[in-house]
GROMACS .gro file of C-alpha atoms in nm:
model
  441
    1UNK     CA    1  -3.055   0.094   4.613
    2UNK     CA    2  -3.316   0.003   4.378
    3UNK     CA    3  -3.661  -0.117   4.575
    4UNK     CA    4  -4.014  -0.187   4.480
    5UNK     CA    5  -4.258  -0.021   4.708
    6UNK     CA    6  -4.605  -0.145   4.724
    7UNK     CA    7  -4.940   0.024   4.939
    8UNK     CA    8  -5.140  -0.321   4.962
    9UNK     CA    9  -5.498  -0.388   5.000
   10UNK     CA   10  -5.669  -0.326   4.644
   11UNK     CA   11  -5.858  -0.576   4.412
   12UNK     CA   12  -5.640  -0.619   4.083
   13UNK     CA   13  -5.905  -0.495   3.792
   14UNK     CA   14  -5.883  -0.486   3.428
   15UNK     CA   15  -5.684  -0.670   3.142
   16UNK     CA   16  -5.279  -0.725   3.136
   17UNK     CA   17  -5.134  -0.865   2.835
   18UNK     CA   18  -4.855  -1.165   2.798
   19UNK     CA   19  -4.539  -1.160   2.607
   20UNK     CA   20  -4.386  -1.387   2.483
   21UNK     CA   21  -4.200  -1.662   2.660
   22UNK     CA   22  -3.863  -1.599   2.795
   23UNK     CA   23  -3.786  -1.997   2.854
   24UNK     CA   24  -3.877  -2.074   2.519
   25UNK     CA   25  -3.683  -1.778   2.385
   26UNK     CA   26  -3.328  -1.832   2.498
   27UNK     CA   27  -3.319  -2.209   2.307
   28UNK     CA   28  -3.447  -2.041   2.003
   29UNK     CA   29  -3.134  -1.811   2.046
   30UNK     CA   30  -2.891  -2.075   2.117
   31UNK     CA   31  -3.042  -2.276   1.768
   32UNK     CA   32  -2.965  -1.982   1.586
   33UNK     CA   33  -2.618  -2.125   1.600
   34UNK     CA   34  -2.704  -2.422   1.379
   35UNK     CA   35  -2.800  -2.199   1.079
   36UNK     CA   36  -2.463  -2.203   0.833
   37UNK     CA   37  -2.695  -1.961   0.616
   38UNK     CA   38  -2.969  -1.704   0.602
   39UNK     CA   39  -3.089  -1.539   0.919
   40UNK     CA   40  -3.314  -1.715   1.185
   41UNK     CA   41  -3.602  -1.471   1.269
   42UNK     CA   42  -3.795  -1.453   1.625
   43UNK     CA   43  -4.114  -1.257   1.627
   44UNK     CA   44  -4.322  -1.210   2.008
   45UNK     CA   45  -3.932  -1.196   2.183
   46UNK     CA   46  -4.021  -1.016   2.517
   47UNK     CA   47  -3.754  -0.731   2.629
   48UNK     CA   48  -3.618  -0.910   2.951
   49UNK     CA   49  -3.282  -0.920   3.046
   50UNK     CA   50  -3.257  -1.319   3.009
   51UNK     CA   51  -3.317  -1.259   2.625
   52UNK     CA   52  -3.022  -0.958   2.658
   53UNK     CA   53  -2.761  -1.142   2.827
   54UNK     CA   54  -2.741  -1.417   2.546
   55UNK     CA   55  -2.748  -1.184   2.251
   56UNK     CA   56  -2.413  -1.071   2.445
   57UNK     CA   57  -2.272  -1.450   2.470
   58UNK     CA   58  -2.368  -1.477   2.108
   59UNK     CA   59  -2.252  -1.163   1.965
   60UNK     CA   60  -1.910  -1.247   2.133
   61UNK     CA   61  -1.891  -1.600   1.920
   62UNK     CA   62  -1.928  -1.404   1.649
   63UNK     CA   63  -2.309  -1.383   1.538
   64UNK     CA   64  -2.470  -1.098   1.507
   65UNK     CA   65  -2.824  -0.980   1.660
   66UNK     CA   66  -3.008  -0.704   1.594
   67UNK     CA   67  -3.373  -0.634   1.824
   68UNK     CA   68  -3.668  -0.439   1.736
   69UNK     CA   69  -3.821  -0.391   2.098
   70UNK     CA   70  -4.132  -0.219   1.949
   71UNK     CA   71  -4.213  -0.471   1.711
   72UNK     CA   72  -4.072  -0.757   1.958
   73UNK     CA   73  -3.859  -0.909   1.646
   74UNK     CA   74  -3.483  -1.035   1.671
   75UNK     CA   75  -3.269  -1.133   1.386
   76UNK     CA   76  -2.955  -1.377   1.456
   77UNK     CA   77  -2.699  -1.419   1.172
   78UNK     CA   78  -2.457  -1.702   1.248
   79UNK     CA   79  -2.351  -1.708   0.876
   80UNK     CA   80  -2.029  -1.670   1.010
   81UNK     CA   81  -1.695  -1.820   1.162
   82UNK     CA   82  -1.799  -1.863   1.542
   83UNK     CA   83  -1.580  -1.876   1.805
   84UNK     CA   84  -1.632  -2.181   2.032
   85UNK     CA   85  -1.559  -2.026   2.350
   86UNK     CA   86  -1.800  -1.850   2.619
   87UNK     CA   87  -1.630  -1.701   2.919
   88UNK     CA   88  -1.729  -1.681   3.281
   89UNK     CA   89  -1.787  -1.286   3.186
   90UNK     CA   90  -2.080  -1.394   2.960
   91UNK     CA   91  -2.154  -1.709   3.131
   92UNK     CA   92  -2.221  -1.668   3.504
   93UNK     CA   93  -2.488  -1.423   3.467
   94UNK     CA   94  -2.727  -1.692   3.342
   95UNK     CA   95  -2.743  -2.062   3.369
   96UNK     CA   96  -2.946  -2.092   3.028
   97UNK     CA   97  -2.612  -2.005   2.852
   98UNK     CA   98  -2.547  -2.362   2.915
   99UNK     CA   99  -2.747  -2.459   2.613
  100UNK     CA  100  -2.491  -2.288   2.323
  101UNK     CA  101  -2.301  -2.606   2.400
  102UNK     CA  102  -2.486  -2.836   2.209
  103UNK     CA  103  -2.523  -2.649   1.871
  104UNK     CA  104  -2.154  -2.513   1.908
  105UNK     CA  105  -1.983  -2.830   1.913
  106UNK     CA  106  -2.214  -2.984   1.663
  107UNK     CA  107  -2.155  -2.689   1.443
  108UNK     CA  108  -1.762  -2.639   1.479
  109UNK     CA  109  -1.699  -2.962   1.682
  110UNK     CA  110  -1.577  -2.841   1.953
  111UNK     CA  111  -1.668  -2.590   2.259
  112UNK     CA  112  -1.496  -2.445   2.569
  113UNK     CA  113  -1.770  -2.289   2.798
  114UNK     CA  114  -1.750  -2.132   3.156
  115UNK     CA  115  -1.986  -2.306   3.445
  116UNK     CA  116  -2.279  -2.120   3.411
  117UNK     CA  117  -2.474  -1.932   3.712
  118UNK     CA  118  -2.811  -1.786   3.740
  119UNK     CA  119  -3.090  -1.820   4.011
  120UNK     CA  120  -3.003  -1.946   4.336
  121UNK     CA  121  -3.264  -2.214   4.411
  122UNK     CA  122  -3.055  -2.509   4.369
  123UNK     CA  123  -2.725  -2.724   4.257
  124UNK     CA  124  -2.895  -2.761   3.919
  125UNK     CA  125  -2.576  -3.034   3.835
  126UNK     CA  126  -2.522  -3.045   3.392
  127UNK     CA  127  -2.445  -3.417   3.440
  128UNK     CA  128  -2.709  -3.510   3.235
  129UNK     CA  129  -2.596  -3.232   2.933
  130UNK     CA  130  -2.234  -3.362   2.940
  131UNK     CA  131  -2.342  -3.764   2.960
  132UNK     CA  132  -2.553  -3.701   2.679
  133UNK     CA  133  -2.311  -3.559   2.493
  134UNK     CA  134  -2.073  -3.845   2.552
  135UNK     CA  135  -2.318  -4.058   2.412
  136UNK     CA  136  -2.292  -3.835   2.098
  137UNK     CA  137  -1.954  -3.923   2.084
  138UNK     CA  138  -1.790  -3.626   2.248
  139UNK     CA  139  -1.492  -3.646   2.485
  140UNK     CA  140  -1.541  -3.421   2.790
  141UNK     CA  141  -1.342  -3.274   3.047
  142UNK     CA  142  -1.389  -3.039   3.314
  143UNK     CA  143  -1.067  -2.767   3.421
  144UNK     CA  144  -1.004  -2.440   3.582
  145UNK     CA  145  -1.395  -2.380   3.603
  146UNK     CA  146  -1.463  -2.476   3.196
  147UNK     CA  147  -1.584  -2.775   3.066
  148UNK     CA  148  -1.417  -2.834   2.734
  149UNK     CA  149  -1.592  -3.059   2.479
  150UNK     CA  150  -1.447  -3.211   2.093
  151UNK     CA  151  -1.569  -3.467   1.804
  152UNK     CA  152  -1.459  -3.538   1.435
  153UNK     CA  153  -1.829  -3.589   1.448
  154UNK     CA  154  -2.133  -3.643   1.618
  155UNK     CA  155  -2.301  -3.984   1.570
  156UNK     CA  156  -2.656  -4.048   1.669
  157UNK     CA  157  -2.740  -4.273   1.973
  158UNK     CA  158  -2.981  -4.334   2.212
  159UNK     CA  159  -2.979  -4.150   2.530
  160UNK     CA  160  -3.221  -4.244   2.873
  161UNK     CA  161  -3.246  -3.912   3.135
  162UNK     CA  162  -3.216  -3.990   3.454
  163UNK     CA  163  -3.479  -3.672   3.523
  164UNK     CA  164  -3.677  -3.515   3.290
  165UNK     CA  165  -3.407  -3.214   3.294
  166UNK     CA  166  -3.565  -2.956   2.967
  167UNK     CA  167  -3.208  -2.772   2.932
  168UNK     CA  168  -3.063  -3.132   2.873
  169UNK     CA  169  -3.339  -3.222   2.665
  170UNK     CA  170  -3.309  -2.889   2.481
  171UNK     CA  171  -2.954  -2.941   2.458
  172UNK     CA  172  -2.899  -3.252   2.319
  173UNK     CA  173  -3.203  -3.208   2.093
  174UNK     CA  174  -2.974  -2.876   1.921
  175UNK     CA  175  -2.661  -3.159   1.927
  176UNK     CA  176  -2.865  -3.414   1.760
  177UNK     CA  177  -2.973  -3.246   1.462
  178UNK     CA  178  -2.637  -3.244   1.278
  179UNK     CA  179  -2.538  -3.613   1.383
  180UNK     CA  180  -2.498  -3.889   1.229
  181UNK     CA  181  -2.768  -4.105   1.223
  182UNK     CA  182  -3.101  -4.125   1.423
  183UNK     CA  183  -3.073  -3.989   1.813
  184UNK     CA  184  -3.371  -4.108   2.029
  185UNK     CA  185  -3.404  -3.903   2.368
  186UNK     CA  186  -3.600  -4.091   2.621
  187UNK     CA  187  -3.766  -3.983   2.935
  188UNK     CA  188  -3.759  -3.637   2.759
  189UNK     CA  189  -3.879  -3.322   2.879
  190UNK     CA  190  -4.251  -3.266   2.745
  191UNK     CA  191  -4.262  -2.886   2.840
  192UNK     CA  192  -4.400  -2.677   2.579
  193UNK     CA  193  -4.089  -2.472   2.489
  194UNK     CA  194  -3.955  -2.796   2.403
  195UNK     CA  195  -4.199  -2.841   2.160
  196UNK     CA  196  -4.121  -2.489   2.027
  197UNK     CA  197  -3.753  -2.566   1.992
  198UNK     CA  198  -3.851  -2.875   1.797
  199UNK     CA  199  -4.104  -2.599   1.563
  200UNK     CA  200  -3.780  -2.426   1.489
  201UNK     CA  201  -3.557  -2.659   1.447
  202UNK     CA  202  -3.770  -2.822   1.195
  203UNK     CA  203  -3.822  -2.486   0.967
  204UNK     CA  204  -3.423  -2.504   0.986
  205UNK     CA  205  -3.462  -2.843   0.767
  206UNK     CA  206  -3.388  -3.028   1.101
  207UNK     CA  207  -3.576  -3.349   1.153
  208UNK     CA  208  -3.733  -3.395   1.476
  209UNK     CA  209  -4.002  -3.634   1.572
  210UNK     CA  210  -4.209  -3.668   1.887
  211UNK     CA  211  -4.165  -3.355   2.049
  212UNK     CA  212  -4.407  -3.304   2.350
  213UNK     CA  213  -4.386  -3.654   2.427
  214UNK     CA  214  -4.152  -3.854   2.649
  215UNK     CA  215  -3.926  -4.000   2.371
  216UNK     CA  216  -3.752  -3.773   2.061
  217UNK     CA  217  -3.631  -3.911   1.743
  218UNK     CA  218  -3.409  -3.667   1.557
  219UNK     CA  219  -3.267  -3.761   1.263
  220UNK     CA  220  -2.961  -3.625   1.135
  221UNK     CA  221  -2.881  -3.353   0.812
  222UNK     CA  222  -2.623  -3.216   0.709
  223UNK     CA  223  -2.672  -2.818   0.768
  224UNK     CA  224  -2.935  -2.585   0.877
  225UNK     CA  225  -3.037  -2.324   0.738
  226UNK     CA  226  -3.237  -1.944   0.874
  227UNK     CA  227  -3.596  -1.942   0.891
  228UNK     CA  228  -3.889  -1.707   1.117
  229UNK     CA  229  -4.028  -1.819   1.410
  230UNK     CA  230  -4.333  -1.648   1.656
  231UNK     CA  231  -4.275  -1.768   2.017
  232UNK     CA  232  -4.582  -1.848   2.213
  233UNK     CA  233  -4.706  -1.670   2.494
  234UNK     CA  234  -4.510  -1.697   2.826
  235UNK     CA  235  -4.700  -1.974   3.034
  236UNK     CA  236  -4.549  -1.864   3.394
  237UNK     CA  237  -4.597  -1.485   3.321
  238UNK     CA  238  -4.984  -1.578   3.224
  239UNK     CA  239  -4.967  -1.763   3.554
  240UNK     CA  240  -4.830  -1.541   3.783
  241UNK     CA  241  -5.102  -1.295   3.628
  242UNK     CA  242  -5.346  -1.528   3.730
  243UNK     CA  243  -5.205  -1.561   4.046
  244UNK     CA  244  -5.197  -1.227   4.139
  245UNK     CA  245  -5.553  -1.188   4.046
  246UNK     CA  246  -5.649  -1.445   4.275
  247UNK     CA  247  -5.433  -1.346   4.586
  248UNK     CA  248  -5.571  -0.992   4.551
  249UNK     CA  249  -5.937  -1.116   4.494
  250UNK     CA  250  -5.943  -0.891   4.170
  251UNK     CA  251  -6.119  -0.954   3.839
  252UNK     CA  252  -5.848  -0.966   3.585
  253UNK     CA  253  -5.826  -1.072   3.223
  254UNK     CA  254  -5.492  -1.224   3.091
  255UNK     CA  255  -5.456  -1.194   2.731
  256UNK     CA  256  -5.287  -1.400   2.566
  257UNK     CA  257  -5.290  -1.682   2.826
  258UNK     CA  258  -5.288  -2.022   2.689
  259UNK     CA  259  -5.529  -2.234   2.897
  260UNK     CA  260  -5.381  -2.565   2.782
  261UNK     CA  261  -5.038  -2.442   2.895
  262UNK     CA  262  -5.183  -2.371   3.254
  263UNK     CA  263  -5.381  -2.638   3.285
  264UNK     CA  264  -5.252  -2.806   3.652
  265UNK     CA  265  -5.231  -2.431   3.766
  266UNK     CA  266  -5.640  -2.412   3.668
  267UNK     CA  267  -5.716  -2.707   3.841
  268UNK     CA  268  -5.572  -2.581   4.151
  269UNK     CA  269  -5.758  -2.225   4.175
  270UNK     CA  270  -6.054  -2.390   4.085
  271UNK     CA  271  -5.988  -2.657   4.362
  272UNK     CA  272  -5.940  -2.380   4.602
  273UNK     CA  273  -6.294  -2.139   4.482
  274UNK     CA  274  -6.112  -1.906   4.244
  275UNK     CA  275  -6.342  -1.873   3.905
  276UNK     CA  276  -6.101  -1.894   3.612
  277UNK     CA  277  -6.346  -1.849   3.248
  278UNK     CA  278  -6.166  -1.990   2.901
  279UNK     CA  279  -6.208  -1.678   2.659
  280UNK     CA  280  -6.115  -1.613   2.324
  281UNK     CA  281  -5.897  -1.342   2.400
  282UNK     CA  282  -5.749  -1.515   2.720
  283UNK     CA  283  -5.784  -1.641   3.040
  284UNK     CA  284  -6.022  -1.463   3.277
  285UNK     CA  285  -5.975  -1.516   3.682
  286UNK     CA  286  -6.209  -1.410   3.943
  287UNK     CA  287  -6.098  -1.405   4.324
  288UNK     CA  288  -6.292  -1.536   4.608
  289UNK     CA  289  -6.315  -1.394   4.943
  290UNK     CA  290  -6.302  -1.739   5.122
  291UNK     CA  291  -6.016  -1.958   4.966
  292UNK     CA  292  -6.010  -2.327   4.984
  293UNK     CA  293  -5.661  -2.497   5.132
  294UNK     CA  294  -5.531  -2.721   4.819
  295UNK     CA  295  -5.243  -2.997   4.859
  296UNK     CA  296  -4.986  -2.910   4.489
  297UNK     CA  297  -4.694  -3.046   4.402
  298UNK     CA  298  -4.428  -2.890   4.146
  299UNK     CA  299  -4.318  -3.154   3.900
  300UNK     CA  300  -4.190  -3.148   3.520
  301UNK     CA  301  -4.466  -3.066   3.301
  302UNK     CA  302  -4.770  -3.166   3.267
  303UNK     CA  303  -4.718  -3.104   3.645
  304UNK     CA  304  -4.744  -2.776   3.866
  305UNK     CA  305  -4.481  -2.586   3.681
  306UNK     CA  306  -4.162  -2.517   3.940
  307UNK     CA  307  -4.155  -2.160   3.805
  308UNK     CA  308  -4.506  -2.090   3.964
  309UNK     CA  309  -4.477  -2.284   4.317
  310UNK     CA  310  -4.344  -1.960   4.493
  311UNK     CA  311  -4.611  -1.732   4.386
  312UNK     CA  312  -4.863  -2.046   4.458
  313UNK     CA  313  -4.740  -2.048   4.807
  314UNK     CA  314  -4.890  -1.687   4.891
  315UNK     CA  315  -5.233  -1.817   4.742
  316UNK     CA  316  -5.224  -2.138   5.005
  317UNK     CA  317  -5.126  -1.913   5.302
  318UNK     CA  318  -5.447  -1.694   5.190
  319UNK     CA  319  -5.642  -2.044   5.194
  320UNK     CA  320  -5.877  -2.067   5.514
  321UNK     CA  321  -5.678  -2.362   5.667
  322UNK     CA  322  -5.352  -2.564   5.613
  323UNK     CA  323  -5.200  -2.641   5.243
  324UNK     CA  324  -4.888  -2.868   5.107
  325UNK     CA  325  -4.643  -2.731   4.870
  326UNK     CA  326  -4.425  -3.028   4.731
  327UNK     CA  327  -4.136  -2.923   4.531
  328UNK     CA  328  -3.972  -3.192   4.353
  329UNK     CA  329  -3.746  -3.006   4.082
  330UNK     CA  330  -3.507  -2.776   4.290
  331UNK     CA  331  -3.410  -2.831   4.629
  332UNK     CA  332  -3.377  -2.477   4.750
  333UNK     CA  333  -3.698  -2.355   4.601
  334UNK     CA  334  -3.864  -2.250   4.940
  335UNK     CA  335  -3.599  -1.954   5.043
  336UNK     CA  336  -3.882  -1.697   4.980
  337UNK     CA  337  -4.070  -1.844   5.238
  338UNK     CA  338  -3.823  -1.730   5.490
  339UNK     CA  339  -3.939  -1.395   5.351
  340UNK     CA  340  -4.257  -1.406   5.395
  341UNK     CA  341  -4.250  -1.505   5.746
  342UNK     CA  342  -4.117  -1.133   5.783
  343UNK     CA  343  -4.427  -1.075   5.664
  344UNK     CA  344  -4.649  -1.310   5.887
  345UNK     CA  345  -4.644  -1.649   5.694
  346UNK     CA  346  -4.655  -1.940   5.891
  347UNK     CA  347  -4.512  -2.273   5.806
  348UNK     CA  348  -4.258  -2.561   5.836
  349UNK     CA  349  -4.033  -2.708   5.608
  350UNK     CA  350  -3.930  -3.046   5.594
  351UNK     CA  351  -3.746  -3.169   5.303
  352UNK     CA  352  -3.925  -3.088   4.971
  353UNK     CA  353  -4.206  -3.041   5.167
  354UNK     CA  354  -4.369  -2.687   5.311
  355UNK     CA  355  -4.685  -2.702   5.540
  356UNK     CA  356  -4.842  -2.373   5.479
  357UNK     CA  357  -5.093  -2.250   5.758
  358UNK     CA  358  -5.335  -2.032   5.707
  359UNK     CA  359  -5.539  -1.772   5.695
  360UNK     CA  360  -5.253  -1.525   5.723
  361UNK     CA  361  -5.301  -1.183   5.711
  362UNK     CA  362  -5.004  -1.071   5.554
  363UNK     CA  363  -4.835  -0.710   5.701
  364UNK     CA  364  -4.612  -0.539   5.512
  365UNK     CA  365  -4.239  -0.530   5.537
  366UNK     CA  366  -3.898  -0.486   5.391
  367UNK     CA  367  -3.794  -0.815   5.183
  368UNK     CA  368  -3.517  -0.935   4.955
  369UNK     CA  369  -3.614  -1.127   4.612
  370UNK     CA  370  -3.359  -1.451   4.619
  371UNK     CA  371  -3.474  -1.546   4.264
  372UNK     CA  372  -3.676  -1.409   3.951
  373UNK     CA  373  -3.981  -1.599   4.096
  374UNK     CA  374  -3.901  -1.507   4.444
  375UNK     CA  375  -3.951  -1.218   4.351
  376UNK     CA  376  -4.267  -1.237   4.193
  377UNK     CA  377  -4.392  -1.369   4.482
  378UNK     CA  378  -4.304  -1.117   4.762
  379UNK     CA  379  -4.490  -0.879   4.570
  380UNK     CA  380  -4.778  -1.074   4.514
  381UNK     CA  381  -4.767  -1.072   4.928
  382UNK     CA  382  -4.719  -0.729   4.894
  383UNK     CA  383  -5.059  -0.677   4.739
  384UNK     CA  384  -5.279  -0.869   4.966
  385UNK     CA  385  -5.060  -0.719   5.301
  386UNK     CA  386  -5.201  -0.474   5.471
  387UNK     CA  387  -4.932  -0.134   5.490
  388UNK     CA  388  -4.617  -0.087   5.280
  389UNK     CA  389  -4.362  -0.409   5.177
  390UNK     CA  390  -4.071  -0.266   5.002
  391UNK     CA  391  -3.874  -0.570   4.796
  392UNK     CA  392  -3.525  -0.488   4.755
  393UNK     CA  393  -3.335  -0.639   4.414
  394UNK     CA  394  -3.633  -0.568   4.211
  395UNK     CA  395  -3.380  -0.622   3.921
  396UNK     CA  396  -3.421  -0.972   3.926
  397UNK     CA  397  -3.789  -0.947   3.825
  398UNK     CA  398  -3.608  -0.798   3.507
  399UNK     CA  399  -3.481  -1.155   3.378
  400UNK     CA  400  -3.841  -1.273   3.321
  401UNK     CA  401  -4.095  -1.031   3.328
  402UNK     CA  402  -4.126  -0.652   3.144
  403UNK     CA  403  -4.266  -0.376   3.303
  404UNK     CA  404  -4.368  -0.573   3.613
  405UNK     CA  405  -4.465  -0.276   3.821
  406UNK     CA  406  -4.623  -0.070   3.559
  407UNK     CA  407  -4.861  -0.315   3.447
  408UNK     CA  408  -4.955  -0.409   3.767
  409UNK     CA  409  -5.028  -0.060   3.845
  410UNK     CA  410  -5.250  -0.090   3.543
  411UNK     CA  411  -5.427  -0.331   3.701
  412UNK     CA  412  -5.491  -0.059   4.021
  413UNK     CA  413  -5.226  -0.193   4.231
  414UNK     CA  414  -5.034   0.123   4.437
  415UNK     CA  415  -4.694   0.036   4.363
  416UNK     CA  416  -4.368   0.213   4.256
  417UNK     CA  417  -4.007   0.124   4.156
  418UNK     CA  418  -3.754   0.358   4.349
  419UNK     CA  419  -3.359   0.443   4.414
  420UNK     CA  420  -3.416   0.499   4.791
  421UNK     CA  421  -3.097   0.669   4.756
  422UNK     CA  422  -3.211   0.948   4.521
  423UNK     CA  423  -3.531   0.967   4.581
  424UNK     CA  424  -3.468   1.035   4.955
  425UNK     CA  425  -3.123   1.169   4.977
  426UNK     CA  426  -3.077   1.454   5.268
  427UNK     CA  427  -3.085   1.772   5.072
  428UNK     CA  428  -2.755   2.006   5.235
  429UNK     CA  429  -2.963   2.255   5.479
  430UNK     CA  430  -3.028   2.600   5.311
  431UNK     CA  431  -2.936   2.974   5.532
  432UNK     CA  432  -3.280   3.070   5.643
  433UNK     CA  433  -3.390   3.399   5.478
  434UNK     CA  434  -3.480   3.682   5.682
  435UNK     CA  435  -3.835   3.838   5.676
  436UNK     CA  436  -3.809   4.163   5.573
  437UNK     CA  437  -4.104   4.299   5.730
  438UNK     CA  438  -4.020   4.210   6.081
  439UNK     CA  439  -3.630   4.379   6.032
  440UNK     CA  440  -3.526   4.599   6.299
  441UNK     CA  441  -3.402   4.995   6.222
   0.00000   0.00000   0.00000
């Protein structure tokens, strides 16, 4: 068993650097599907396991990747026949393999995909993919744990969201680009890796308007073709950084960091005493010893990203008094808390609504990561607790962030990543040698 031991305690110090982003990756790899020629070309693709696990689903329809970790380039090919079918095999492991359904049944007009899985922090329903689609002019149905999806063609329409949902709007954006017609997407996602889905899309020769903003145009071509692509830097990595900085009361430089794209998450240290300085190179964040309790609620972008409320929540328990965390994207986003009460949190939950209570003084503990950012943020209470946490499933951390541990012991944190089972296994007892100087004649 795999755990992540931490000694906590210690300021963070120093400079960590961001890769690129893993949400706005796996789109990039699903659009690859669109390109009937040339190669589509990703430059800045972090080495998570996300970004593995759909090279897999798209190597088995039929494209083919190839990854440079060192220089952080991958190389899709979909200049091929493509199958049109993604089993559970592929599927389950990741509920972002939801968005090859889009460009495969605009490309080959029809797709068979398993329901996908992923993190456990909600019912995360596709309705809005599949009524989108509809309005595309797909038929639908749903057996034996596939949805199945076919068109002669796709014709362009205009489609409301219920909820700004970004895999929908990612989804039917891919769709959209080979339709007939104009599309217009409203009540769209505005997230940023939206807007870098558009970027590519566009160097494909697609035509897509308004990106960013709550309604998308996309008018339809005929083909796409390849074309190269940097990714931006990963806006909840930079965060959780930032975070981390903060809970330990450190002095750490995030390179890389977009302010623009953490803009709601600056407002809030600030509101609560942390220094956070705009630099060339990146984002600079400064702890206080005295934090200020601050009222946040997770929303779709511009809004307290989701993806950083659980490592927020071990900021606001540090906070000299009694914070809100509102969580209005995924129901069962406050299952880490239960963890951290292991570790001396105190709260209530009531609907999407945690009252945090603090100042705790975190102790350390053996916890379970639920979730990628579960995880992040048991061992961001690891590092302010006081004696050892050990976080078991540490291989969730592997989805969105690379070399977790090592850069955070970079930073000065005392931390390790161990297999309690060989690292402490009972060695067989050994025959005690006699000492020859004390032998009787």
């Amino acid at each position: 068993m795999e755990k992540i031991i931490i000694k906590g305690g210690r300021p963070l110090q120093g400079k960590v650097a961001v890769e690129g982003s893993k949400n706005a990756v796996l789109p990039l790899q699903a659009a690859a599907i669109l390109a009937v020629q040339g190669t589509v070309t990703l430059n800045n693709v972090p080495p998570v396991t996300d970004v593995q696990v759909m090279n897999r689903l798209l190597r088995f329809l039929n494209l083919k990747t190839a990854y440079g970790e060192q220089q952080r380039q991958l190389v899709i090919n979909g200049s091929f026949p493509l199958s049109a079918e993604a089993p559970f095999e592929y599927v389950n492991q990741m509920r972002a393999s939801l968005l090859v359904m889009g460009p495969l049944l605009a490309r080959t007009g029809q797709v068979r995909i398993a329901l996908p899985g992923g993190c456990s922090i909600g019912a995360r329903p596709i309705d809005l993919h599949l009524a989108g689609l509809r309005k595309l002019g797909a038929s639908i149905k749903q057996d034996a744990g596939f949805i199945e999806a076919r068109c002669d063609h796709l014709v362009g329409a205009r489609i409301t969201l219920d909820f700004p949902s970004v895999g929908a709007t990612e989804n039917l954006m891919m769709a959209a680009t080979m339709a007939e017609g104009i599309t217009t997407i409203e009540n769209a996602a505005c997230e940023p890796e939206v807007v870098e889905l558009a970027n590519l899309l566009n160097k494909m020769g697609g035509r897509v308007h308004g990106a960013g903003s709550k309604v998308i145009r996309i008018q339809g071509v005929y083909y796409l073709h390849g074309a190269e692509y940097t990714v931006a830097p990963d806006r909840i990595e930079a965060g959780t950084w930032m975070l981390a900085a903060a809970v330990t009361n450190g002095d750490v430089i995030v390179q890389n960091a977009v302010a623009e794209y953490n803009a709601s998450l600056i407002a809030k240290l600030e509101e609560m005493g942390v220094t956070v300085i705009r630099q060339d190179d990146g984002i600079r964040v400064l702890g206080t010893a005295v934090l200020i309790p601050a009222n946040v609620k997770a929303m779709p972008y511009p809004g307290f990203p989701t993806d950083l409320q659980p490592q927020m929540t071990v900021l606001q328990l540090l906070a000299n008094g009694t914070s809100t965390m509102e969580e209005h994207v995924f129901e069962q986003r406050f299952n880490h808390l239960e963890e951290l009460r292991r570790m001396n949190a105190d709260f209530q939950v009531a609907g999407p609504v945690a009252v945090l209570d603090g100042p705790t003084h975190f102790s350390g503990a053996e916890v379970t990561a639920t979730d990628l950012r579960a995880g992040a943020a048991l061992v961001l209470a690891g590092l302010a607790a006081t004696g050892i946490t050990q976080v078991r499933n540490p291989a969730c951390l592997d989805r969105g962030y690379h070399d977790f541990y090592q850069k955070l012991r970079q930073l000065g944190a005392q931390i390790d990543r161990l297999d309690i089972k060989e690292k402490f296994k009972i060695k067989p007892e050994q025959p005690r040698q006699q000492n020859k100087g004390s032998e009787r004649e």
